[in-house]
Coordinates of C-alpha atoms and ligand atoms in Angstrom, one line a residue:
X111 CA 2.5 4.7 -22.6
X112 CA 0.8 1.2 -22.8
X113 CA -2.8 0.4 -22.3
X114 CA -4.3 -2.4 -21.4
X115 CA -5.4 -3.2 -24.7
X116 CA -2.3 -3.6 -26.4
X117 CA -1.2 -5.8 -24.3
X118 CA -3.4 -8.9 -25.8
X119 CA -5.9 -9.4 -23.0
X120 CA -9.3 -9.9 -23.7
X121 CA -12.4 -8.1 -24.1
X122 CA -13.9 -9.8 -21.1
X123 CA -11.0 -8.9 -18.8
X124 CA -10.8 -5.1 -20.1
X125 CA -14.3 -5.4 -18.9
X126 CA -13.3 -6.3 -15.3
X127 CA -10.5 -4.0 -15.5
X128 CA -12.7 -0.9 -16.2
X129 CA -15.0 -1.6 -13.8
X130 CA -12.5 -1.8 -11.1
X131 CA -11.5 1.2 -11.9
X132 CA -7.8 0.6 -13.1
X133 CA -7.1 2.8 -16.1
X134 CA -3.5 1.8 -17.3
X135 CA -1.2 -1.0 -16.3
X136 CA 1.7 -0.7 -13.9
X137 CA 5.2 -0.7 -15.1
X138 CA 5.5 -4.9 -14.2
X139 CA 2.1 -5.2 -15.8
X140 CA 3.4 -3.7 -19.0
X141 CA 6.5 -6.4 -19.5
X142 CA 5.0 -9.7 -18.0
X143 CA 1.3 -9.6 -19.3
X144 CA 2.7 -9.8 -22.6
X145 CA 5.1 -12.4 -22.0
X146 CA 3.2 -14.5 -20.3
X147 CA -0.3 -14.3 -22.6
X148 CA 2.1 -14.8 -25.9
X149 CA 5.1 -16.8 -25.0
X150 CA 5.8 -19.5 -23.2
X151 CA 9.3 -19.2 -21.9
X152 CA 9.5 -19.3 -17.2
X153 CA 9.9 -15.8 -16.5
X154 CA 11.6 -13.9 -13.2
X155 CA 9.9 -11.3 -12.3
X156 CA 11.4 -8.2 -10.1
X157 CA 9.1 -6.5 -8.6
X158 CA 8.1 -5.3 -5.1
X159 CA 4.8 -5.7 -3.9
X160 CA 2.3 -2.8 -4.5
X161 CA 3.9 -2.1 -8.1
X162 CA 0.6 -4.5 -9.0
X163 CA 2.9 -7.7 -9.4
X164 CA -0.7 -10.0 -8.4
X165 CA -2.3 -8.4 -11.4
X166 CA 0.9 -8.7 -13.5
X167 CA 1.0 -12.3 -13.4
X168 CA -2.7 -12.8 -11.9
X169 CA -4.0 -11.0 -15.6
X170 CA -2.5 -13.3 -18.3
X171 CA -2.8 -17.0 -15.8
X172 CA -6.4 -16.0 -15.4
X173 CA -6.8 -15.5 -19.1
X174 CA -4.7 -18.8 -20.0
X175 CA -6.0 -21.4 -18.1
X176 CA -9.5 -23.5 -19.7
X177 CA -12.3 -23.9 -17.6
X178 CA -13.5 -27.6 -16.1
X179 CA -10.5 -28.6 -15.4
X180 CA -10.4 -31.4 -13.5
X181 CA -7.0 -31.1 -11.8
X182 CA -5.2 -28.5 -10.1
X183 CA -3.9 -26.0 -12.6
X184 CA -1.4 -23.5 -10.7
X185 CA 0.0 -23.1 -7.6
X186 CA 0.7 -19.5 -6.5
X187 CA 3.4 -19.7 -3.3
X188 CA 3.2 -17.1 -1.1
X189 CA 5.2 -16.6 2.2
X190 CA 2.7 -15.5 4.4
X191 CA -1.2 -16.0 5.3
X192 CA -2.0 -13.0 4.6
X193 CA -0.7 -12.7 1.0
X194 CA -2.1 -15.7 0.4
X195 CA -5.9 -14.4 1.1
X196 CA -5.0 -11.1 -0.5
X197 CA -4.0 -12.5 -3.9
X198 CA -7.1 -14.8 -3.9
X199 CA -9.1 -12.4 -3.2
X200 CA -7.3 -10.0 -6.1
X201 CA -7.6 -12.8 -8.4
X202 CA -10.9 -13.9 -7.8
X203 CA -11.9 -9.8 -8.3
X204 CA -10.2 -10.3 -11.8
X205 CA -11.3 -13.3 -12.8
X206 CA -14.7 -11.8 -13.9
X207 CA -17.1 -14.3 -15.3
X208 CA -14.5 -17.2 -15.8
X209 CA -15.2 -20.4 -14.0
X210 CA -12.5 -21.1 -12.5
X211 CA -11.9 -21.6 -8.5
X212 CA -9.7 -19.9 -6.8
X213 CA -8.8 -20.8 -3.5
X214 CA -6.1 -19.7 -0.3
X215 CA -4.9 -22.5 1.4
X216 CA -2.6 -21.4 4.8
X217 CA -1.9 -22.8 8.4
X218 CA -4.1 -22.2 11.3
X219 CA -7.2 -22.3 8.9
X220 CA -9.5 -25.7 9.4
X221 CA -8.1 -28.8 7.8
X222 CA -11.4 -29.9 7.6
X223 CA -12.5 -27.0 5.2
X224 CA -9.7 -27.0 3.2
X225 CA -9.9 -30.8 2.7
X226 CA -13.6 -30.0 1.7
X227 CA -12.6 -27.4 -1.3
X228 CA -9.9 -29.7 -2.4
X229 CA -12.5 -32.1 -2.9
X230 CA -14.5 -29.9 -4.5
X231 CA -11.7 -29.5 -6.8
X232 CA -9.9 -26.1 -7.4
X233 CA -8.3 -24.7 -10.4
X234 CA -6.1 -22.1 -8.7
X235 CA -4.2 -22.8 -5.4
X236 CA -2.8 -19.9 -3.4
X237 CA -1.0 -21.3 -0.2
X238 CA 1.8 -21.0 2.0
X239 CA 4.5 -23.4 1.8
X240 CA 4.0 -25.3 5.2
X241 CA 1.0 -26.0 4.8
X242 CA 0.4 -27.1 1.1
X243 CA 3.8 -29.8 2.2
X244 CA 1.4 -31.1 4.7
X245 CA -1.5 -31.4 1.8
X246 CA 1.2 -33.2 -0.5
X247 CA 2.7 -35.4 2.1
X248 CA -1.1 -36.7 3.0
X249 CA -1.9 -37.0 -0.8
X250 CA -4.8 -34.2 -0.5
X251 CA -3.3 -32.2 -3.3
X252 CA -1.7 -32.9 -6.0
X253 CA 0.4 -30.8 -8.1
X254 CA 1.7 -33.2 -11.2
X255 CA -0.2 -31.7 -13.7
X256 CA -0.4 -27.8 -12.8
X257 CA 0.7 -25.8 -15.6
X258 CA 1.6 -22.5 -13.7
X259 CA 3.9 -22.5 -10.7
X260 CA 4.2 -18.8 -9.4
X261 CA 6.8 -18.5 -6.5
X262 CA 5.5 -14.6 -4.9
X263 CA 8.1 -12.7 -2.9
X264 CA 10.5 -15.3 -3.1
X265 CA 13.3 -13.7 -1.3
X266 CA 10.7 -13.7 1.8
X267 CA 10.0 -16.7 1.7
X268 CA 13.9 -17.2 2.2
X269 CA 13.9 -15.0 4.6
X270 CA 11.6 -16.5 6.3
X271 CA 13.4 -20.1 6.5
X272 CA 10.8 -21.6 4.0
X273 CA 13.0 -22.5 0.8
X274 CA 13.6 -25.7 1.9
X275 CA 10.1 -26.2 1.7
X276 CA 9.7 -24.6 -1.8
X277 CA 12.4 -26.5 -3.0
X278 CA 10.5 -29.8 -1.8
X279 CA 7.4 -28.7 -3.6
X280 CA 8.6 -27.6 -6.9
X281 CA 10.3 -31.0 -6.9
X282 CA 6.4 -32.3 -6.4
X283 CA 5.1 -30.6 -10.1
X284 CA 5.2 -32.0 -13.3
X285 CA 7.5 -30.7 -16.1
X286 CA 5.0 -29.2 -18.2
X287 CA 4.9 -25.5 -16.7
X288 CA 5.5 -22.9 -16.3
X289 CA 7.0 -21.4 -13.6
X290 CA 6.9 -17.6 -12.8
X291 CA 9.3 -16.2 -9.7
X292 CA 8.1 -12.9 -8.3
X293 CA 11.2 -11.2 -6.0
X294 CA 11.9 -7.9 -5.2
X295 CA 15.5 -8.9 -4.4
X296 CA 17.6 -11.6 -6.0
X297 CA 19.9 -13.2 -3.7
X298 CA 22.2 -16.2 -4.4
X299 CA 19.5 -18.5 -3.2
X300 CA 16.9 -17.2 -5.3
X301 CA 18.9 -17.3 -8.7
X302 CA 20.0 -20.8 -7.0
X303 CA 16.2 -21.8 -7.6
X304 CA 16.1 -20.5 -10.8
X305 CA 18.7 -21.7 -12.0
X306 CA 18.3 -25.5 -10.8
X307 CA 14.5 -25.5 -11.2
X308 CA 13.5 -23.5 -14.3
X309 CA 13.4 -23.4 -17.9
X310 CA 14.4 -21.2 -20.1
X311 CA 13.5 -18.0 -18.5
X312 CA 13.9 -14.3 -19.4
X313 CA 14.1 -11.9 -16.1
X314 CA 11.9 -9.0 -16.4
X315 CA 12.2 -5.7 -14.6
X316 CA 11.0 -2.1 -14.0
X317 CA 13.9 0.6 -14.4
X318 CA 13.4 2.7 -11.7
X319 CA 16.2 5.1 -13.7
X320 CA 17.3 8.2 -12.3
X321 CA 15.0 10.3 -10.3
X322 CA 15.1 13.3 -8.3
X323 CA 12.8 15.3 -6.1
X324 CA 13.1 19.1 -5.9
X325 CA 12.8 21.3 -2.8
X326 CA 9.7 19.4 -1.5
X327 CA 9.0 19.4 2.3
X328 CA 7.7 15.9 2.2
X329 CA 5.9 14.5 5.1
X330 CA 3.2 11.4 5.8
X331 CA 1.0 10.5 7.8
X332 CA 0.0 7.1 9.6
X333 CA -3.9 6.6 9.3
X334 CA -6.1 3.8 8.5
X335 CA -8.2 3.4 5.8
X336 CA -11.3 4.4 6.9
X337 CA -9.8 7.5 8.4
X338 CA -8.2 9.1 5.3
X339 CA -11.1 11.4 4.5
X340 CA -11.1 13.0 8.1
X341 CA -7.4 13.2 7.5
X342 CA -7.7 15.2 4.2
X343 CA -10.1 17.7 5.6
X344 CA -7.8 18.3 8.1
X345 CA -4.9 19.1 6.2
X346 CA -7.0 21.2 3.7
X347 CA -8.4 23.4 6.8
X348 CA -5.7 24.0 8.4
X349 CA -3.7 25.5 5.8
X350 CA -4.0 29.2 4.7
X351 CA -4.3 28.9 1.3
X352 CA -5.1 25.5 0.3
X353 CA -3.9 24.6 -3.8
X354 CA -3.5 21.2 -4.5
X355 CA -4.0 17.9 -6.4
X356 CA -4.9 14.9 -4.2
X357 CA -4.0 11.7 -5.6
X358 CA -6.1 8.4 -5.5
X359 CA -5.2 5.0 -7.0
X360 CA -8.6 4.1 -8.8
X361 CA -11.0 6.2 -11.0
X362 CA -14.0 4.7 -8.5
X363 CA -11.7 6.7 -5.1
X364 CA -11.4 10.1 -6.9
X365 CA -15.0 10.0 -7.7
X366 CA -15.8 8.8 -4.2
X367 CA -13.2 11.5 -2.5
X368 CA -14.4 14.1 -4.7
X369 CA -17.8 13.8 -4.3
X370 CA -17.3 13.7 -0.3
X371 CA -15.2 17.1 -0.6
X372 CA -17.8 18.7 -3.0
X373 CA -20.5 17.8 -0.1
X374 CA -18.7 19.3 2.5
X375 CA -18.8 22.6 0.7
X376 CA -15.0 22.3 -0.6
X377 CA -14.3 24.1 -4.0
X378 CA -13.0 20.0 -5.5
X379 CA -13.5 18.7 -8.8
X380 CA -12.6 15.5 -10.3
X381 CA -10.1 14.2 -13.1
X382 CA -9.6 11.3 -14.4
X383 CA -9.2 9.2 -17.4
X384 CA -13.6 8.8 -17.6
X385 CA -13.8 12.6 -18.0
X386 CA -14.6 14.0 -21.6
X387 CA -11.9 16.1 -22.9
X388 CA -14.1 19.3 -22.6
X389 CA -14.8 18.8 -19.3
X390 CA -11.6 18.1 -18.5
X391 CA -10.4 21.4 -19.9
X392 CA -13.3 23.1 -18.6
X393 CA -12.0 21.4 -14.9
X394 CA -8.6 22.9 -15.7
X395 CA -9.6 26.6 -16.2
X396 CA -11.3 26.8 -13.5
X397 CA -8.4 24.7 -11.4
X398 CA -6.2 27.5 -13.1
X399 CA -8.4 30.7 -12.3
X400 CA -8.2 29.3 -8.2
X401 CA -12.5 29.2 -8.5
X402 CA -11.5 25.5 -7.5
X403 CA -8.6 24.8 -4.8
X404 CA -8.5 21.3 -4.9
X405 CA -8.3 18.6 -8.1
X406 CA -8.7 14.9 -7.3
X407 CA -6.9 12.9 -9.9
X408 CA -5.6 9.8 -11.1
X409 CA -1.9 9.6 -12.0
X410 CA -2.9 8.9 -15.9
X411 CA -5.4 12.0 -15.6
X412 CA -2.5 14.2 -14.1
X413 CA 0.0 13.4 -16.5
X414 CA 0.4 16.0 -18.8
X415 CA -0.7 19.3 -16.7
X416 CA 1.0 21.9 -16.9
X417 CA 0.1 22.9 -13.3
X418 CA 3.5 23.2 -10.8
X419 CA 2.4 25.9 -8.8
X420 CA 0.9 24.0 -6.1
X421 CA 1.0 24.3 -2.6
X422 CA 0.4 20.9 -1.8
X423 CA 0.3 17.0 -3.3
X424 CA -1.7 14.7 -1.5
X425 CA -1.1 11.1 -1.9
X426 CA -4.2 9.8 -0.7
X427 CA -3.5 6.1 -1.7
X428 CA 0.2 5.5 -1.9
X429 CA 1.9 5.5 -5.6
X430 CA 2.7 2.4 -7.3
X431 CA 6.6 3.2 -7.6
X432 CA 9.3 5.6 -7.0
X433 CA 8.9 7.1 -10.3
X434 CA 5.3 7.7 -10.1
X435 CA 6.0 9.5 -6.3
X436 CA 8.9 11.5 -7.9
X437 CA 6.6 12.6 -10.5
X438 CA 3.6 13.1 -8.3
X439 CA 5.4 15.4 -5.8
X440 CA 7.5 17.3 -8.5
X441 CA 3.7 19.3 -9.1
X442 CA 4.7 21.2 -5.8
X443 CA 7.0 23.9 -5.1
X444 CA 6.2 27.6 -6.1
X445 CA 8.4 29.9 -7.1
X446 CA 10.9 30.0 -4.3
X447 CA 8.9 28.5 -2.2
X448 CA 8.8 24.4 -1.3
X449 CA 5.7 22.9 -1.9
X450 CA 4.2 20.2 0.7
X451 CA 4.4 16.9 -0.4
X452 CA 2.0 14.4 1.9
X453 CA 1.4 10.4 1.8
X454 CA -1.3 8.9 3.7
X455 CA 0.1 5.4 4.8
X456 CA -2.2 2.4 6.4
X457 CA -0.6 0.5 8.9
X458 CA 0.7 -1.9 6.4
X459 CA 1.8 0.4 3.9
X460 CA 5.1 0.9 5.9
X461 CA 7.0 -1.3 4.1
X462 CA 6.1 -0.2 0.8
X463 CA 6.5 3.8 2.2
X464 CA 10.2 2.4 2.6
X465 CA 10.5 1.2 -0.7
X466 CA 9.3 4.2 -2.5
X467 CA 12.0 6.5 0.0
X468 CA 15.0 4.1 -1.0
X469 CA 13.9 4.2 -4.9
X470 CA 13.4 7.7 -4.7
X471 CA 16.8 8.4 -2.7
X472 CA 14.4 10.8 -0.7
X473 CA 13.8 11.1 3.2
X474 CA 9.8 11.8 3.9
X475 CA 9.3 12.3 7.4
X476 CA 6.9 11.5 9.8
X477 CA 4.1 13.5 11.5
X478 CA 1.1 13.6 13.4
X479 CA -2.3 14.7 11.7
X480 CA -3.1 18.6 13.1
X481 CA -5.3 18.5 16.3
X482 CA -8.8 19.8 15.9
X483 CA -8.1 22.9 18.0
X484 CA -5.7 23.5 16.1
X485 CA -7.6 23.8 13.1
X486 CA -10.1 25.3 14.6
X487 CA -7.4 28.2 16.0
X488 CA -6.0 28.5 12.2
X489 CA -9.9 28.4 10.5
X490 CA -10.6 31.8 13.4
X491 CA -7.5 33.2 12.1
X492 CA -8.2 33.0 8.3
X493 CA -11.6 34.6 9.3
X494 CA -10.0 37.8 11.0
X495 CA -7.5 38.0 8.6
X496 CA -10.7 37.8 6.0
X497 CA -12.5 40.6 7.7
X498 CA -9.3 42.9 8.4
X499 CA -8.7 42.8 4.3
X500 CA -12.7 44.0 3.9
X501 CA -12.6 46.6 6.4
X502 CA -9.5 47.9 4.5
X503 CA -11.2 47.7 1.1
X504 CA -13.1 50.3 3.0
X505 CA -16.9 48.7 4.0
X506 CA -19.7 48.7 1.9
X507 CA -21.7 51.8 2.2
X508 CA -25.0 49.7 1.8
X509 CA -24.1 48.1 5.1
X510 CA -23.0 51.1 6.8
X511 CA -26.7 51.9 7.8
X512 CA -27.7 49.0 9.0
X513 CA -24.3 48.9 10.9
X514 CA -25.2 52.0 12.7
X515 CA -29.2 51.0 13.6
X516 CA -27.8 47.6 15.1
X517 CA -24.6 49.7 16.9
X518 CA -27.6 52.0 18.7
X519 CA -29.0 49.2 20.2
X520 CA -26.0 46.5 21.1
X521 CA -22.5 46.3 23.0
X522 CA -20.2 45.9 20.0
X523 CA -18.5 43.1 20.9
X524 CA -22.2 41.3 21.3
X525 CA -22.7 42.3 17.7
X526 CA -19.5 40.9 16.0
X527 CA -20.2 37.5 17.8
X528 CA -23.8 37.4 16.7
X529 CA -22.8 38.5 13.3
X530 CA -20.1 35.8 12.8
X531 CA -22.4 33.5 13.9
X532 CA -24.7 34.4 11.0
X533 CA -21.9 34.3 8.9
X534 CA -19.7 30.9 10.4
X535 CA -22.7 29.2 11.8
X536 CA -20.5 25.8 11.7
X537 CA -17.6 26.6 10.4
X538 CA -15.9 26.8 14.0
X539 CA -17.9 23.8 15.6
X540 CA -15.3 21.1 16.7
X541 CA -18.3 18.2 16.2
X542 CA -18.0 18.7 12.4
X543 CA -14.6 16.8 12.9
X544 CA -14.2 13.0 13.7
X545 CA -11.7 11.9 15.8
X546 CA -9.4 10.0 14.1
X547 CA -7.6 6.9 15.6
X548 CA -3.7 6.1 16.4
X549 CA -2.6 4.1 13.2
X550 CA 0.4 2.6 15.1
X551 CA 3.0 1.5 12.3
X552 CA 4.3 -1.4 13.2
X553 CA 8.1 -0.5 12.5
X554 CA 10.1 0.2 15.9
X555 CA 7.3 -2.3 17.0
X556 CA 10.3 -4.7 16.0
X557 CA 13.4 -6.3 18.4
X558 CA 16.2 -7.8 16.4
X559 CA 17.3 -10.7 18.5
X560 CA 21.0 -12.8 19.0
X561 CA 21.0 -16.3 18.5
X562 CA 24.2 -18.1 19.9
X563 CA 24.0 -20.6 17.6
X564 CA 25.5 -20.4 14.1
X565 CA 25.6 -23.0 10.7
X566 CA 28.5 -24.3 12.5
X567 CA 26.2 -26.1 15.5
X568 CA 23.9 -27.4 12.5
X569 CA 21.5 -24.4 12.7
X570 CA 19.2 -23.7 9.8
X571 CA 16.9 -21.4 9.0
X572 CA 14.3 -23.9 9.4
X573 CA 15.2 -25.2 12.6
X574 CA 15.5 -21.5 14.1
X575 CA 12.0 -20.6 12.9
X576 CA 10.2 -23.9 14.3
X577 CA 12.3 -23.3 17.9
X578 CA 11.1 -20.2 18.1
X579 CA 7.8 -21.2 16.9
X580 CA 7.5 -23.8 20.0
X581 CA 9.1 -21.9 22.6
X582 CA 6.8 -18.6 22.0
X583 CA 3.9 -20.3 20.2
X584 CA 3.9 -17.4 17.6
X585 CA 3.1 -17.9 13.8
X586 CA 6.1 -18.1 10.9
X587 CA 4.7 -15.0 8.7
X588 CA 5.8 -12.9 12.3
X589 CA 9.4 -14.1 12.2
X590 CA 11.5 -12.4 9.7
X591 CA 15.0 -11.7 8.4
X592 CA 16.6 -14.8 9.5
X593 CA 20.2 -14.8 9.1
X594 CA 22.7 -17.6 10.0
X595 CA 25.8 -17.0 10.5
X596 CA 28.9 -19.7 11.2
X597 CA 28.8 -19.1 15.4
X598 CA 25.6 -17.1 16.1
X599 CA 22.7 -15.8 14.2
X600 CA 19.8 -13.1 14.0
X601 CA 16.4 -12.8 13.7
X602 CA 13.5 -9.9 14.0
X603 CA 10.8 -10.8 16.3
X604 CA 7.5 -8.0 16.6
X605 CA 8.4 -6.6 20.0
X606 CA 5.6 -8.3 21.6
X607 CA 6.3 -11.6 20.9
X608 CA 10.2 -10.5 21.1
X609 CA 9.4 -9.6 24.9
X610 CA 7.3 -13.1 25.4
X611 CA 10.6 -15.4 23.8
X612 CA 13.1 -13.4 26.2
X613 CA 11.4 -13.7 29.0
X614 CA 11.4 -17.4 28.4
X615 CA 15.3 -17.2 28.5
X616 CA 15.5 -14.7 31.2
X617 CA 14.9 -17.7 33.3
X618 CA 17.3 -19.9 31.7
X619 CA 21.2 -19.8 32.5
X620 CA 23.0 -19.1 29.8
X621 CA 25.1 -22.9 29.0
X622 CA 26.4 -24.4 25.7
X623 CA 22.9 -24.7 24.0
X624 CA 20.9 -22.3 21.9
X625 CA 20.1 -19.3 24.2
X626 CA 18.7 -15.7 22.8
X627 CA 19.2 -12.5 23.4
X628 CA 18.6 -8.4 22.1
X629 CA 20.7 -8.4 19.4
X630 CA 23.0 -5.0 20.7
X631 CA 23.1 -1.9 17.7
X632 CA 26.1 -2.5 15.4
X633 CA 26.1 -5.8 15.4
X634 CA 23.6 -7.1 13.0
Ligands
AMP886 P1 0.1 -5.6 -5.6 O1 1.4 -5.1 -6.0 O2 -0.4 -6.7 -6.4 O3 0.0 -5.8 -4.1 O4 -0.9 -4.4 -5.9 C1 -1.0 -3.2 -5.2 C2 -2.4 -2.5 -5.4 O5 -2.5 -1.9 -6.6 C3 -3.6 -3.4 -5.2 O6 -4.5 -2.7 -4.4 C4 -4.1 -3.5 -6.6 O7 -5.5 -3.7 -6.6 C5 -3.7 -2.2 -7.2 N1 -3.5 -2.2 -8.7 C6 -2.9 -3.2 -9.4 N2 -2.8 -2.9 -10.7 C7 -3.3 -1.7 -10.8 C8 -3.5 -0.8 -12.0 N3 -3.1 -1.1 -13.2 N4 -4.1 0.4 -11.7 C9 -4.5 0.7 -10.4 N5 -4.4 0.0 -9.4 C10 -3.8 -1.2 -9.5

């Protein structure tokens, strides 16, 4: 396995890297950061997001491009607003100590203030198309001289009806770049692009290869972020006899998730790759002997244990790949038995939740987080079933004394309460839970919708997306999967906005011009 320092960055960034925490880089990080720090051929890139594809070209750019420059020195595409923030804000965590600025640029934010930063001067642009055509078309930015041209998710941006528009500002940079294209699909378009825009370019990808995933009940869960922890505790409490490795993305979350468990009087530990070998072993024994019940881990930390009896795997943050969940999960399963395989998701993790299922060829189902009286309910019966095995051990004649003193003076049922209030005194109270909010995933919170009007009446996927944009006042990063066909055409609306443009036509008779409608099942 590569580490980040074989792969030629420098000192500086290995310094960023350890302090956010990442410990070893990410299939895609392994083939471009190399080819992009060394050579200096355009490279395609396929990748889907969450694989660390920012990083993977974010990394070696970073490291590339001089300081005080006086022009603009990349342009990183993106299709919508809020990939655009999201990969300036990665960036700008990566770019340590270098001076460089690194800036989103995206619709419905003030002209004004992004006229004021391109003033300022900005090495790295991140921007969605519209809106860095308007800059070029008023002469606010210009893009002659970048040397880095990184088209992200480019297949979105098709389906999103902007290649026109990337087409118009690749044709605005110089010829001196390079020009990296990011995609998790490559459609005819996409190689179109590359193949009337690039140079020489070597197409780099991460073989998912075969995988397979054994007898694993696997389920996940919708929460958000801030709710994960709650989450946890409630899985781990409600089971009988809780064995498992929880997974976190970063060394900095299995410290911090550990640390929380440990305080809440859970038998956790934590691994990862910061831990001296002894402890680590020292960790494992006691994982092994079941004097600890749950192991917080990074994947690196977990490779290589020989532990596969577990009851359950915990994806606390979501892995970065198919591979990675295949090999996570496999962990479970005891002899006969399935293990429980279960993925926290945030509400934007859907996507990528689908991605991991496809690549996998697995189905992980979807459930709701056990109810608190629920737990409770399971926590009384561990406790009975507890005390029923010590009574048959036969009780502890030490005890038996005192038993009979307080069983002269008290009811017995009085006496069992008070003494399992001595023994649970908050075990059993519902307030040591949080209640933990609806993480609506927005994924039937879609409507497909008919368009009567195909390539044949002139449509594009341009014009669609700017109709639609007027008649329902609704932003282009909402409309998606834009298909036109010859006579009619589709697109996928959220359903609120869906409901808003139908209602606009439920008014309307239907005549020869463009009207809209559900698209019906089957026919998309
Ligand atoms: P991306 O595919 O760029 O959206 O990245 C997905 C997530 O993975 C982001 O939260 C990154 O901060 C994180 N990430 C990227 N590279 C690594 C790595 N090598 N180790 C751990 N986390 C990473």
């Amino acid at each position: 396995m590569e580490s980040f320092e074989s792969l030629g960055l420098s000192e500086i960034t290995l310094k960023v890297l350890k302090e956010k925490g990442y410990e070893e880089p990410t299939p895609i990080q392994q083939k471009t950061i190399p080819a992009i720090l060394k050579g200096n051929k355009d490279i395609i890139g396929q990748a889907q997001t969450g694989t660390g594809k920012t990083a993977a070209f974010g990394l070696p750019v970073l490291e590339r491009l001089p300081e005080k420059s006086k022009n603009v020195q990349a342009l990183i595409l993106t299709p919508t607003r809020e990939l655009a923030i999201q990969v300036a804000e990665e960036l700008n965590s990566l770019k340590g100590k270098k001076r460089l600025s690194i800036v989103p640029i995206y619709g419905r934010q003030s002209m004004e203030l992004q006229l004021r930063s391109l003033k300022k001067g900005i090495d790295i642009v991140v921007g969605t198309p519209g809106r860095i055509l308007d800059h070029l078309k008023r002469g606010t930015l210009k893009l002659d001289k970048i040397s880095y041209l990184v088209l992200d998710e480019a297949d979105e941006m098709l389906n999103m009806g902007f290649i026109d528009d990337v087409r118009e500002i690749i044709e605005s940079t110089g010829n001196e770049k390079r020009t990296l294209l990011f995609s998790a699909t490559m459609p005819f378009e996409i190689l179109q692009i590359a193949k009337n825009y690039m140079h020489e370019y070597d197409v780099l990808k991460v073989n998912n290869g075969q995988l397979t995933v054994s007898q694993t009940d696997q389920i996940y869960f919708e929460v958000f972020e801030a709710d994960k922890f709650e989450a946890l505790c409630r899985i781990i409490d409600i089971e009988k006899d809780f064995y498992g490795l929880v997974f976190c993305r970063t060394k900095i979350d299995v410290d911090t998730v550990a640390n929380h468990l440990i305080e809440r009087g859970y038998d956790a530990d934590a691994l990862h790759g910061d831990i001296s070998q002894s402890l680590r072993e020292k960790i494992l024994a006691k994982f092994k002997k079941r004097q600890l019940n749950i192991l917080v881990a990074t994947d690196v930390a977990a490779r290589g244990l020989d532990i596969h009896n577990l009851s359950h795997v915990i994806n606390y943050s979501l892995p970065q790949d198919p591979e990675s969940y295949v090999h996570r999960i496999g962990r479970t399963g005891r002899a006969g038995k399935g293990g429980n395989a279960i993925t926290f998701i945030t509400p934007e993790e859907y996507r990528k939740l689908q991605f991991i299922q496809r690549g996998a060829k697995t189905d992980i189902r979807r459930e709701k987080l056990p109810k608190i009286e629920d737990i409770i309910r399971s926590k009384k019966l561990k406790i009975i079933d507890h005390i029923n095995e010590i009574v048959n051990l036969n009780a502890q004649s030490c005890y038996l004394e005192m038993s009979k003193e307080l069983m002269e003076h008290n009811k017995p049922e009085d006496l069992i309460s008070a003494l399992l209030q001595y023994s649970f005194p908050d075990e059993l109270n519902e307030k040591r839970y949080v209640e933990i909010g609806d993480a609506v995933v927005d994924k039937k919170g879609k409507t497909r919708l008919f368009v009567t009007q195909g390539k044949l009446d002139g449509l594009t996927p341009r014009k669609l997306v700017n109709y639609i944009k007027e008649k329902s006042n609704i932003t282009a990063e909402k409309i998606r999967d834009v298909q036109i066909l010859d006579k009619y055409s589709f697109v996928t609306l959220p359903f609120r906005e869906a409901e808003i443009l139908l209602t606009s036509f439920k008014r309307r008779k239907k005549g020869s011009g463009l009207f809209i409608t559900k698209a019906k099942k089957g026919r998309t």
